[in-house]
Amino acid sequence: MIIAMDGPAASGKGTLAERVASHHGLPHLDTGLLYRAVGRDALVRGVDLDDAEATAEVAAKLAFAMLEDPELRTAGAGEAASRVARHPQVRAVLLQYQRDFAKGDRGAVLDGRDIGTVVCPEADVKLFVTATPEVRAARRFLELSARGIAVTEEAVLADIRVRDERDSTRGVAPLLQAPDAALLDTTNLSIDAAFRAALDLIEAATSRAGRAG
Ligand code: C5P
């Protein structure tokens, strides 16, 4: 079973994807980490983030084993990620890795921006996870503060708005709810309630497919 979970920054899709994957015994890929790794490596090597060809070369040399690096979770890496993610050449390099991951024996859970639309349009289940920018900023602020990172909630909200705008308006694979994706709005849900809602939507989608097939 392939489960695609898309949505904007800090919507809770990453945490939900992890819990859904563990519940169903499936491997999980946080595809944002791929873009974060490319952005971070480009910064470290002094590569211009606006240079499509040069950043695609960075993507081609990516060490996928490095995806656990906590440095990839910083706001700076997120910002760099959304800049390199605009380049079709970078996306093309990362596409095959994501598709190969999804096509493992048991299937997989992938979360990102374009999983249901571009990476796995044939996914068995598609969820689009969202929440208001204010609620997403409040959650991300708490998470960063708990990790001892000094930020203000206003700065986090501003960063989220910039990334939403850039991710939604880019020419290639923009952040978009697939027409056949179920919407999960987590604005007024605790993480446990959102998890139960996600499981219900997955159950509904798979039993619908079972009836149709
Ligand atoms: O999800 P996360 O915030 O880690 O993603 C970082 C950035 O990577 C996003 O703002 C987006 O620009 C890019 N991204 C993407 N496609 C994906 C996953 C992430 O363009 N499938």
Coordinates of N, CA and C and ligand atoms in Angstrom, one line a residue:
M1 N 0.8 -1.2 0.0 CA 0.0 0.0 0.0 C 0.9 1.3 0.0
I2 N 0.6 2.2 -0.9 CA 1.3 3.5 -0.9 C 0.4 4.6 -0.4
I3 N 0.9 5.3 0.6 CA 0.1 6.3 1.2 C 0.9 7.7 1.0
A4 N 0.2 8.6 0.3 CA 0.8 9.9 0.0 C 0.2 10.9 0.9
M5 N 1.1 11.7 1.6 CA 0.6 12.7 2.6 C 1.2 14.0 2.2
D6 N 0.5 14.9 1.6 CA 1.0 16.2 1.3 C 0.4 17.3 2.1
G7 N 1.1 18.5 2.1 CA 0.5 19.6 2.8 C 1.6 20.6 3.1
P8 N 1.2 21.8 3.6 CA 2.1 22.9 3.8 C 3.0 22.7 5.0
A9 N 4.0 23.6 5.1 CA 5.0 23.5 6.2 C 4.3 23.5 7.6
A10 N 4.7 22.6 8.4 CA 4.3 22.6 9.8 C 2.8 22.3 10.0
S11 N 2.2 21.5 9.0 CA 0.8 21.2 9.1 C 0.6 19.9 10.0
G12 N 1.7 19.3 10.3 CA 1.6 18.1 11.1 C 1.7 16.8 10.3
K13 N 1.9 17.0 9.0 CA 2.0 15.8 8.1 C 3.1 14.9 8.4
G14 N 4.3 15.5 8.8 CA 5.4 14.6 9.1 C 5.2 13.7 10.3
T15 N 4.7 14.3 11.4 CA 4.4 13.5 12.6 C 3.3 12.4 12.3
L16 N 2.3 12.9 11.5 CA 1.2 11.9 11.2 C 1.7 10.8 10.3
A17 N 2.6 11.2 9.3 CA 3.1 10.2 8.4 C 3.9 9.1 9.2
E18 N 4.7 9.6 10.1 CA 5.5 8.7 10.9 C 4.6 7.7 11.7
R19 N 3.6 8.2 12.3 CA 2.7 7.4 13.1 C 1.9 6.4 12.3
V20 N 1.4 6.9 11.1 CA 0.7 6.1 10.2 C 1.6 4.9 9.7
A21 N 2.8 5.3 9.4 CA 3.7 4.3 8.8 C 4.0 3.2 9.9
S22 N 4.2 3.6 11.1 CA 4.5 2.6 12.2 C 3.2 1.8 12.4
H23 N 2.0 2.4 12.4 CA 0.8 1.7 12.6 C 0.6 0.6 11.6
H24 N 0.9 0.9 10.3 CA 0.7 0.0 9.2 C 1.9 -0.9 8.9
G25 N 3.0 -0.7 9.7 CA 4.2 -1.4 9.4 C 4.8 -1.1 8.1
L26 N 4.8 0.1 7.7 CA 5.3 0.5 6.4 C 6.6 1.4 6.6
P27 N 7.5 1.4 5.6 CA 8.6 2.4 5.7 C 8.1 3.8 5.4
H28 N 8.8 4.8 6.0 CA 8.3 6.2 5.8 C 9.5 7.0 5.2
L29 N 9.2 7.8 4.2 CA 10.1 8.8 3.7 C 9.6 10.2 3.8
D30 N 10.3 11.0 4.6 CA 10.0 12.5 4.7 C 10.7 13.1 3.5
T31 N 10.0 13.4 2.4 CA 10.7 13.9 1.2 C 11.2 15.3 1.4
G32 N 10.7 16.0 2.3 CA 11.2 17.4 2.6 C 12.7 17.3 3.0
L33 N 13.1 16.2 3.6 CA 14.5 16.1 4.0 C 15.5 16.0 2.8
L34 N 15.0 15.5 1.7 CA 15.8 15.4 0.5 C 16.1 16.9 0.0
Y35 N 15.0 17.7 0.0 CA 15.2 19.1 -0.5 C 16.1 19.9 0.5
R36 N 15.8 19.6 1.8 CA 16.6 20.3 2.9 C 18.1 19.9 2.7
A37 N 18.4 18.6 2.4 CA 19.8 18.2 2.3 C 20.4 18.8 1.1
V38 N 19.7 19.0 0.0 CA 20.3 19.6 -1.2 C 20.5 21.1 -0.8
G39 N 19.6 21.7 -0.2 CA 19.7 23.2 0.2 C 20.9 23.4 1.1
R40 N 21.0 22.5 2.1 CA 22.1 22.6 3.1 C 23.4 22.4 2.4
D41 N 23.5 21.3 1.6 CA 24.8 21.0 0.9 C 25.2 22.1 0.0
A42 N 24.2 22.7 -0.7 CA 24.5 23.8 -1.6 C 25.1 25.0 -0.8
L43 N 24.5 25.3 0.3 CA 25.0 26.4 1.2 C 26.4 26.1 1.6
V44 N 26.6 24.9 2.1 CA 28.0 24.5 2.6 C 29.0 24.7 1.5
R45 N 28.7 24.3 0.3 CA 29.6 24.3 -0.8 C 29.7 25.7 -1.5
G46 N 28.9 26.6 -1.0 CA 28.9 28.0 -1.6 C 28.2 28.0 -3.0
V47 N 27.3 27.1 -3.2 CA 26.6 27.1 -4.5 C 25.4 28.0 -4.5
D48 N 25.2 28.8 -5.5 CA 24.1 29.8 -5.6 C 22.8 29.0 -5.6
L49 N 21.9 29.3 -4.7 CA 20.6 28.5 -4.6 C 19.7 28.8 -5.7
D50 N 20.0 29.9 -6.5 CA 19.1 30.2 -7.6 C 19.7 29.6 -8.9
D51 N 20.8 28.9 -8.8 CA 21.4 28.3 -10.0 C 20.9 26.9 -10.2
A52 N 20.0 26.7 -11.1 CA 19.3 25.4 -11.3 C 20.3 24.3 -11.6
E53 N 21.2 24.5 -12.5 CA 22.1 23.5 -12.9 C 23.1 23.1 -11.8
A54 N 23.6 24.1 -11.1 CA 24.6 23.8 -10.1 C 23.9 23.1 -8.9
T55 N 22.7 23.5 -8.5 CA 22.0 22.8 -7.4 C 21.6 21.4 -7.8
A56 N 21.3 21.2 -9.1 CA 20.9 19.8 -9.5 C 22.2 18.9 -9.4
E57 N 23.4 19.5 -9.7 CA 24.6 18.7 -9.5 C 24.8 18.3 -8.0
V58 N 24.4 19.3 -7.1 CA 24.5 19.0 -5.7 C 23.5 17.8 -5.4
A59 N 22.3 17.9 -6.0 CA 21.3 16.9 -5.7 C 21.8 15.5 -6.2
A60 N 22.5 15.5 -7.4 CA 23.0 14.2 -7.9 C 24.1 13.6 -7.0
K61 N 24.7 14.4 -6.2 CA 25.8 13.9 -5.4 C 25.3 13.7 -3.9
L62 N 24.0 13.8 -3.7 CA 23.5 13.7 -2.4 C 23.8 12.4 -1.7
A63 N 24.3 12.5 -0.4 CA 24.5 11.3 0.4 C 23.2 11.0 1.1
F64 N 22.4 10.0 0.6 CA 21.1 9.8 1.2 C 21.2 9.3 2.7
A65 N 22.4 8.8 3.0 CA 22.6 8.3 4.4 C 22.6 9.4 5.4
M66 N 22.7 10.7 4.9 CA 22.9 11.8 5.8 C 21.5 12.4 6.2
L67 N 20.4 11.8 5.8 CA 19.1 12.4 6.0 C 18.7 12.5 7.5
E68 N 19.5 11.8 8.4 CA 19.1 11.8 9.8 C 19.7 13.0 10.5
D69 N 20.6 13.8 9.8 CA 21.3 14.9 10.4 C 20.3 15.9 11.0
P70 N 20.4 16.2 12.3 CA 19.4 17.2 12.9 C 19.6 18.6 12.3
E71 N 20.7 18.9 11.8 CA 20.9 20.2 11.1 C 19.9 20.4 10.0
L72 N 19.4 19.4 9.4 CA 18.4 19.5 8.3 C 17.1 20.1 8.8
R73 N 16.9 20.0 10.1 CA 15.6 20.5 10.7 C 15.5 21.9 11.0
T74 N 16.6 22.7 10.7 CA 16.6 24.1 11.1 C 15.8 24.9 10.1
A75 N 15.4 26.1 10.5 CA 14.6 27.0 9.6 C 15.5 27.4 8.4
G76 N 16.8 27.6 8.6 CA 17.7 27.9 7.5 C 17.6 26.8 6.4
A77 N 17.7 25.6 6.8 CA 17.7 24.5 5.9 C 16.3 24.4 5.2
G78 N 15.2 24.8 5.9 CA 13.9 24.8 5.3 C 13.8 25.8 4.2
E79 N 14.3 27.0 4.5 CA 14.3 28.1 3.6 C 15.1 27.8 2.3
A80 N 16.3 27.2 2.5 CA 17.2 26.8 1.4 C 16.5 25.7 0.6
A81 N 15.8 24.8 1.3 CA 15.1 23.7 0.6 C 14.0 24.3 -0.4
S82 N 13.3 25.3 0.1 CA 12.2 25.7 -0.7 C 12.7 26.5 -1.9
R83 N 14.0 27.1 -1.8 CA 14.6 27.8 -2.9 C 15.1 26.8 -4.0
V84 N 15.7 25.7 -3.5 CA 16.2 24.8 -4.5 C 15.1 23.9 -5.1
A85 N 14.0 23.8 -4.3 CA 12.9 22.9 -4.8 C 12.1 23.6 -6.0
R86 N 12.4 24.8 -6.3 CA 11.8 25.5 -7.4 C 12.3 25.0 -8.8
H87 N 13.5 24.4 -8.7 CA 14.2 24.1 -10.0 C 13.8 22.7 -10.5
P88 N 13.2 22.6 -11.7 CA 12.8 21.3 -12.3 C 14.0 20.4 -12.3
Q89 N 15.2 20.9 -12.6 CA 16.3 20.0 -12.7 C 16.6 19.3 -11.3
V90 N 16.5 20.0 -10.2 CA 16.7 19.4 -8.9 C 15.6 18.4 -8.6
R91 N 14.3 18.7 -9.0 CA 13.2 17.8 -8.7 C 13.4 16.5 -9.5
A92 N 13.9 16.7 -10.8 CA 14.0 15.5 -11.6 C 15.0 14.5 -11.0
V93 N 16.1 15.1 -10.4 CA 17.1 14.2 -9.8 C 16.5 13.4 -8.6
L94 N 15.7 14.1 -7.8 CA 15.2 13.5 -6.6 C 14.0 12.6 -6.9
L95 N 13.4 12.7 -8.0 CA 12.1 12.0 -8.3 C 12.3 10.5 -8.3
Q96 N 13.4 10.0 -9.0 CA 13.6 8.5 -9.0 C 13.8 7.9 -7.7
Y97 N 14.6 8.6 -6.8 CA 14.8 8.1 -5.5 C 13.5 7.9 -4.8
Q98 N 12.6 8.9 -4.9 CA 11.3 8.8 -4.2 C 10.5 7.7 -4.7
R99 N 10.5 7.6 -6.1 CA 9.6 6.5 -6.7 C 10.2 5.1 -6.3
D100 N 11.5 5.0 -6.3 CA 12.1 3.7 -5.9 C 11.7 3.3 -4.5
F101 N 11.7 4.3 -3.6 CA 11.4 4.1 -2.2 C 9.9 3.6 -2.1
A102 N 9.1 4.3 -2.9 CA 7.6 4.0 -2.8 C 7.3 2.6 -3.3
K103 N 8.2 2.1 -4.3 CA 7.9 0.8 -4.9 C 8.5 -0.4 -4.2
G104 N 8.9 -0.2 -3.0 CA 9.4 -1.3 -2.2 C 8.3 -2.4 -2.1
D105 N 8.7 -3.6 -1.6 CA 7.8 -4.7 -1.5 C 6.4 -4.4 -0.8
R106 N 6.6 -3.8 0.3 CA 5.3 -3.6 1.1 C 4.6 -2.3 0.8
G107 N 5.2 -1.4 0.0 CA 4.7 -0.1 -0.2 C 5.4 0.9 0.8
A108 N 4.8 2.0 1.0 CA 5.4 3.0 1.9 C 4.5 4.2 2.1
V109 N 4.9 5.0 3.1 CA 4.2 6.3 3.4 C 5.2 7.3 3.0
L110 N 4.9 8.3 2.1 CA 5.7 9.4 1.8 C 5.0 10.7 2.1
D111 N 5.7 11.6 2.7 CA 5.1 12.9 2.9 C 5.9 14.0 2.2
G112 N 5.2 15.0 1.8 CA 5.8 16.1 1.0 C 4.8 17.1 0.5
R113 N 5.1 17.6 -0.7 CA 4.2 18.6 -1.3 C 3.5 18.1 -2.6
D114 N 4.2 17.1 -3.3 CA 3.8 16.7 -4.6 C 3.7 15.2 -4.7
I115 N 3.5 14.5 -3.6 CA 3.5 13.0 -3.6 C 2.3 12.5 -4.4
G116 N 1.1 13.1 -4.0 CA -0.1 12.6 -4.7 C -0.3 13.1 -6.1
T117 N 0.4 14.2 -6.4 CA 0.2 14.8 -7.8 C 1.3 14.3 -8.8
V118 N 2.6 14.2 -8.3 CA 3.7 13.9 -9.2 C 4.4 12.6 -8.9
V119 N 4.8 12.5 -7.7 CA 5.7 11.3 -7.3 C 5.0 10.0 -7.4
C120 N 3.8 9.9 -6.8 CA 3.0 8.7 -6.8 C 1.6 9.0 -7.1
P121 N 1.3 9.4 -8.3 CA -0.1 9.7 -8.7 C -1.0 8.5 -8.6
E122 N -0.4 7.3 -8.5 CA -1.1 6.0 -8.4 C -1.3 5.6 -7.0
A123 N -0.9 6.4 -6.0 CA -1.0 6.0 -4.6 C -2.3 5.4 -4.2
D124 N -2.4 4.5 -3.3 CA -3.6 3.9 -2.9 C -4.5 4.8 -2.1
V125 N -3.8 5.6 -1.3 CA -4.4 6.6 -0.4 C -3.7 7.9 -0.5
K126 N -4.5 9.0 -0.6 CA -3.9 10.4 -0.7 C -4.5 11.2 0.4
L127 N -3.7 11.8 1.3 CA -4.3 12.7 2.2 C -3.6 14.1 2.0
F128 N -4.4 15.2 2.1 CA -3.8 16.5 2.1 C -4.0 17.1 3.5
V129 N -2.9 17.3 4.2 CA -3.0 17.7 5.6 C -2.7 19.2 5.7
T130 N -3.6 19.9 6.3 CA -3.4 21.4 6.4 C -3.9 21.9 7.8
A131 N -3.6 23.2 8.0 CA -4.1 23.9 9.2 C -3.8 25.4 8.9
T132 N -4.4 26.3 9.6 CA -4.2 27.7 9.3 C -2.8 28.1 9.6
P133 N -2.3 29.1 8.9 CA -0.9 29.5 9.1 C -0.6 29.8 10.6
E134 N -1.5 30.5 11.2 CA -1.3 30.9 12.6 C -1.1 29.6 13.5
V135 N -2.0 28.6 13.3 CA -1.8 27.4 14.2 C -0.6 26.7 13.8
R136 N -0.2 26.6 12.6 CA 1.1 26.0 12.2 C 2.2 26.7 12.8
A137 N 2.2 28.0 12.8 CA 3.3 28.8 13.4 C 3.4 28.6 14.9
A138 N 2.2 28.5 15.5 CA 2.2 28.3 17.0 C 2.9 27.0 17.3
R139 N 2.5 25.9 16.5 CA 3.1 24.6 16.8 C 4.6 24.6 16.5
R140 N 5.0 25.1 15.4 CA 6.4 25.1 15.1 C 7.2 25.9 16.1
F141 N 6.6 27.0 16.6 CA 7.3 27.9 17.6 C 7.5 27.0 18.9
L142 N 6.5 26.3 19.3 CA 6.7 25.5 20.5 C 7.7 24.4 20.3
E143 N 7.7 23.8 19.1 CA 8.7 22.7 18.8 C 10.1 23.3 18.8
L144 N 10.3 24.4 18.2 CA 11.7 25.0 18.1 C 12.1 25.5 19.5
S145 N 11.2 26.1 20.3 CA 11.5 26.6 21.6 C 11.9 25.4 22.5
A146 N 11.2 24.3 22.4 CA 11.5 23.1 23.2 C 12.9 22.6 22.9
R147 N 13.3 22.8 21.6 CA 14.7 22.4 21.2 C 15.7 23.4 21.6
G148 N 15.3 24.5 22.3 CA 16.2 25.5 22.7 C 16.6 26.5 21.6
I149 N 15.9 26.5 20.6 CA 16.2 27.4 19.5 C 15.4 28.8 19.7
A150 N 16.2 29.9 19.7 CA 15.6 31.2 20.1 C 15.0 31.8 18.8
V151 N 13.6 31.8 18.8 CA 12.9 32.5 17.7 C 11.7 33.1 18.3
T152 N 11.0 34.0 17.5 CA 9.7 34.5 18.0 C 8.6 33.9 17.1
E153 N 7.4 33.9 17.7 CA 6.3 33.3 16.9 C 6.0 34.1 15.6
E154 N 6.3 35.4 15.7 CA 6.0 36.3 14.5 C 7.0 35.9 13.4
A155 N 8.3 35.6 13.8 CA 9.3 35.3 12.8 C 8.9 33.9 12.1
V156 N 8.4 33.0 13.0 CA 8.1 31.7 12.4 C 6.9 31.8 11.5
L157 N 5.9 32.6 11.9 CA 4.7 32.8 11.0 C 5.1 33.5 9.7
A158 N 6.0 34.4 9.7 CA 6.5 35.1 8.5 C 7.2 34.1 7.6
D159 N 8.0 33.2 8.2 CA 8.7 32.2 7.4 C 7.7 31.2 6.8
I160 N 6.7 30.9 7.5 CA 5.7 29.9 7.0 C 5.0 30.6 5.8
R161 N 4.7 31.9 5.9 CA 3.9 32.5 4.8 C 4.8 32.6 3.6
V162 N 6.1 32.9 3.8 CA 7.0 33.0 2.6 C 7.1 31.7 1.9
R163 N 7.2 30.6 2.7 CA 7.4 29.3 2.1 C 6.1 28.8 1.5
D164 N 4.9 29.1 2.1 CA 3.6 28.7 1.5 C 3.5 29.4 0.1
E165 N 3.8 30.6 0.1 CA 3.7 31.4 -1.2 C 4.6 30.8 -2.2
R166 N 5.9 30.6 -1.9 CA 6.8 30.1 -2.8 C 6.5 28.7 -3.3
D167 N 6.1 27.8 -2.4 CA 5.7 26.4 -2.7 C 4.5 26.3 -3.5
S168 N 3.5 27.3 -3.3 CA 2.2 27.2 -4.0 C 2.3 27.8 -5.4
T169 N 3.2 28.7 -5.6 CA 3.2 29.5 -6.9 C 4.3 29.1 -7.8
R170 N 5.2 28.1 -7.4 CA 6.2 27.8 -8.4 C 5.7 27.0 -9.6
G171 N 6.4 27.1 -10.7 CA 5.9 26.6 -11.9 C 5.9 25.0 -12.0
V172 N 6.8 24.4 -11.2 CA 6.9 22.9 -11.3 C 6.4 22.3 -10.0
A173 N 5.6 21.3 -10.1 CA 5.1 20.5 -8.9 C 4.7 21.4 -7.7
P174 N 3.8 22.4 -7.9 CA 3.5 23.3 -6.8 C 2.7 22.5 -5.7
L175 N 2.7 23.1 -4.5 CA 1.9 22.5 -3.4 C 0.4 22.6 -3.8
L176 N -0.2 21.4 -3.9 CA -1.6 21.4 -4.5 C -2.3 20.1 -3.9
Q177 N -3.6 20.3 -3.6 CA -4.3 19.1 -3.2 C -4.7 18.3 -4.4
A178 N -4.3 17.0 -4.5 CA -4.7 16.2 -5.7 C -6.2 16.1 -5.7
P179 N -6.8 16.1 -6.9 CA -8.3 16.0 -6.9 C -8.9 14.8 -6.1
D180 N -8.1 13.7 -6.1 CA -8.6 12.5 -5.4 C -8.0 12.4 -4.0
A181 N -7.5 13.5 -3.4 CA -7.0 13.4 -2.0 C -8.0 13.8 -1.0
A182 N -8.0 13.2 0.1 CA -8.9 13.5 1.2 C -8.3 14.6 2.0
L183 N -9.1 15.6 2.4 CA -8.6 16.8 3.1 C -8.6 16.5 4.6
L184 N -7.5 16.7 5.3 CA -7.5 16.6 6.8 C -7.0 17.9 7.3
D185 N -8.0 18.7 7.9 CA -7.6 20.0 8.5 C -7.4 19.8 10.0
T186 N -6.2 20.0 10.4 CA -5.8 19.7 11.8 C -5.8 20.9 12.7
T187 N -6.4 22.0 12.1 CA -6.4 23.3 12.9 C -6.9 23.1 14.3
N188 N -8.1 22.4 14.4 CA -8.7 22.2 15.8 C -8.5 20.8 16.4
L189 N -7.5 20.1 15.9 CA -7.3 18.7 16.3 C -6.0 18.6 17.1
S190 N -6.0 17.8 18.2 CA -4.8 17.4 18.8 C -4.1 16.4 17.9
I191 N -2.8 16.1 18.2 CA -2.1 15.2 17.3 C -2.8 13.8 17.4
D192 N -3.3 13.4 18.6 CA -3.9 12.1 18.7 C -5.2 12.1 17.9
A193 N -6.0 13.2 17.9 CA -7.3 13.2 17.2 C -7.0 13.2 15.7
A194 N -5.9 13.9 15.3 CA -5.5 14.0 13.9 C -5.1 12.6 13.4
F195 N -4.4 11.9 14.2 CA -3.9 10.5 13.9 C -5.1 9.6 13.7
R196 N -6.1 9.7 14.6 CA -7.3 8.8 14.5 C -8.0 9.2 13.2
A197 N -8.1 10.5 12.9 CA -8.8 10.9 11.7 C -8.1 10.4 10.4
A198 N -6.8 10.5 10.5 CA -6.0 10.0 9.3 C -6.2 8.5 9.1
L199 N -6.2 7.7 10.2 CA -6.5 6.3 10.1 C -7.9 6.0 9.5
D200 N -8.9 6.8 10.0 CA -10.2 6.6 9.4 C -10.3 6.9 7.9
L201 N -9.6 8.0 7.5 CA -9.6 8.3 6.1 C -8.9 7.2 5.3
I202 N -7.8 6.7 5.8 CA -7.1 5.6 5.1 C -8.0 4.4 5.0
E203 N -8.7 4.1 6.1 CA -9.6 2.9 6.1 C -10.7 3.1 5.1
A204 N -11.3 4.3 5.0 CA -12.3 4.6 4.1 C -11.9 4.5 2.7
A205 N -10.6 5.0 2.4 CA -10.1 5.0 1.0 C -9.8 3.5 0.6
T206 N -9.3 2.7 1.5 CA -8.9 1.4 1.1 C -10.2 0.5 1.0
S207 N -11.2 0.8 1.8 CA -12.4 -0.1 1.7 C -13.2 0.3 0.4
R208 N -13.1 1.6 0.1 CA -13.8 2.1 -1.2 C -13.1 1.4 -2.4
A209 N -11.7 1.4 -2.3 CA -11.0 0.7 -3.5 C -11.3 -0.7 -3.5
G210 N -11.4 -1.4 -2.3 CA -11.8 -2.8 -2.3 C -13.1 -3.1 -2.9
R211 N -14.1 -2.2 -2.6 CA -15.4 -2.4 -3.2 C -15.4 -2.2 -4.7
A212 N -14.6 -1.2 -5.1 CA -14.6 -0.9 -6.6 C -13.8 -2.0 -7.3
G213 N -12.8 -2.6 -6.6 CA -12.0 -3.6 -7.4 C -12.6 -5.0 -7.2
Ligands
C5P1 O1 8.3 19.5 4.4 P1 9.5 20.4 4.7 O2 9.2 21.7 5.4 O3 10.7 19.7 5.3 O4 10.1 20.8 3.2 C1 11.0 21.7 3.0 C2 10.8 22.3 1.6 O5 11.1 21.3 0.6 C3 9.4 22.8 1.3 O6 9.2 24.1 1.7 C4 9.3 22.6 -0.2 O7 9.7 23.7 -0.9 C5 10.3 21.5 -0.5 N1 9.6 20.2 -0.8 C6 9.1 20.0 -2.1 N2 8.5 18.8 -2.4 C7 8.4 17.8 -1.5 C8 8.9 18.0 -0.2 C9 9.5 19.3 0.1 O8 9.2 20.9 -2.9 N3 7.9 16.7 -1.9

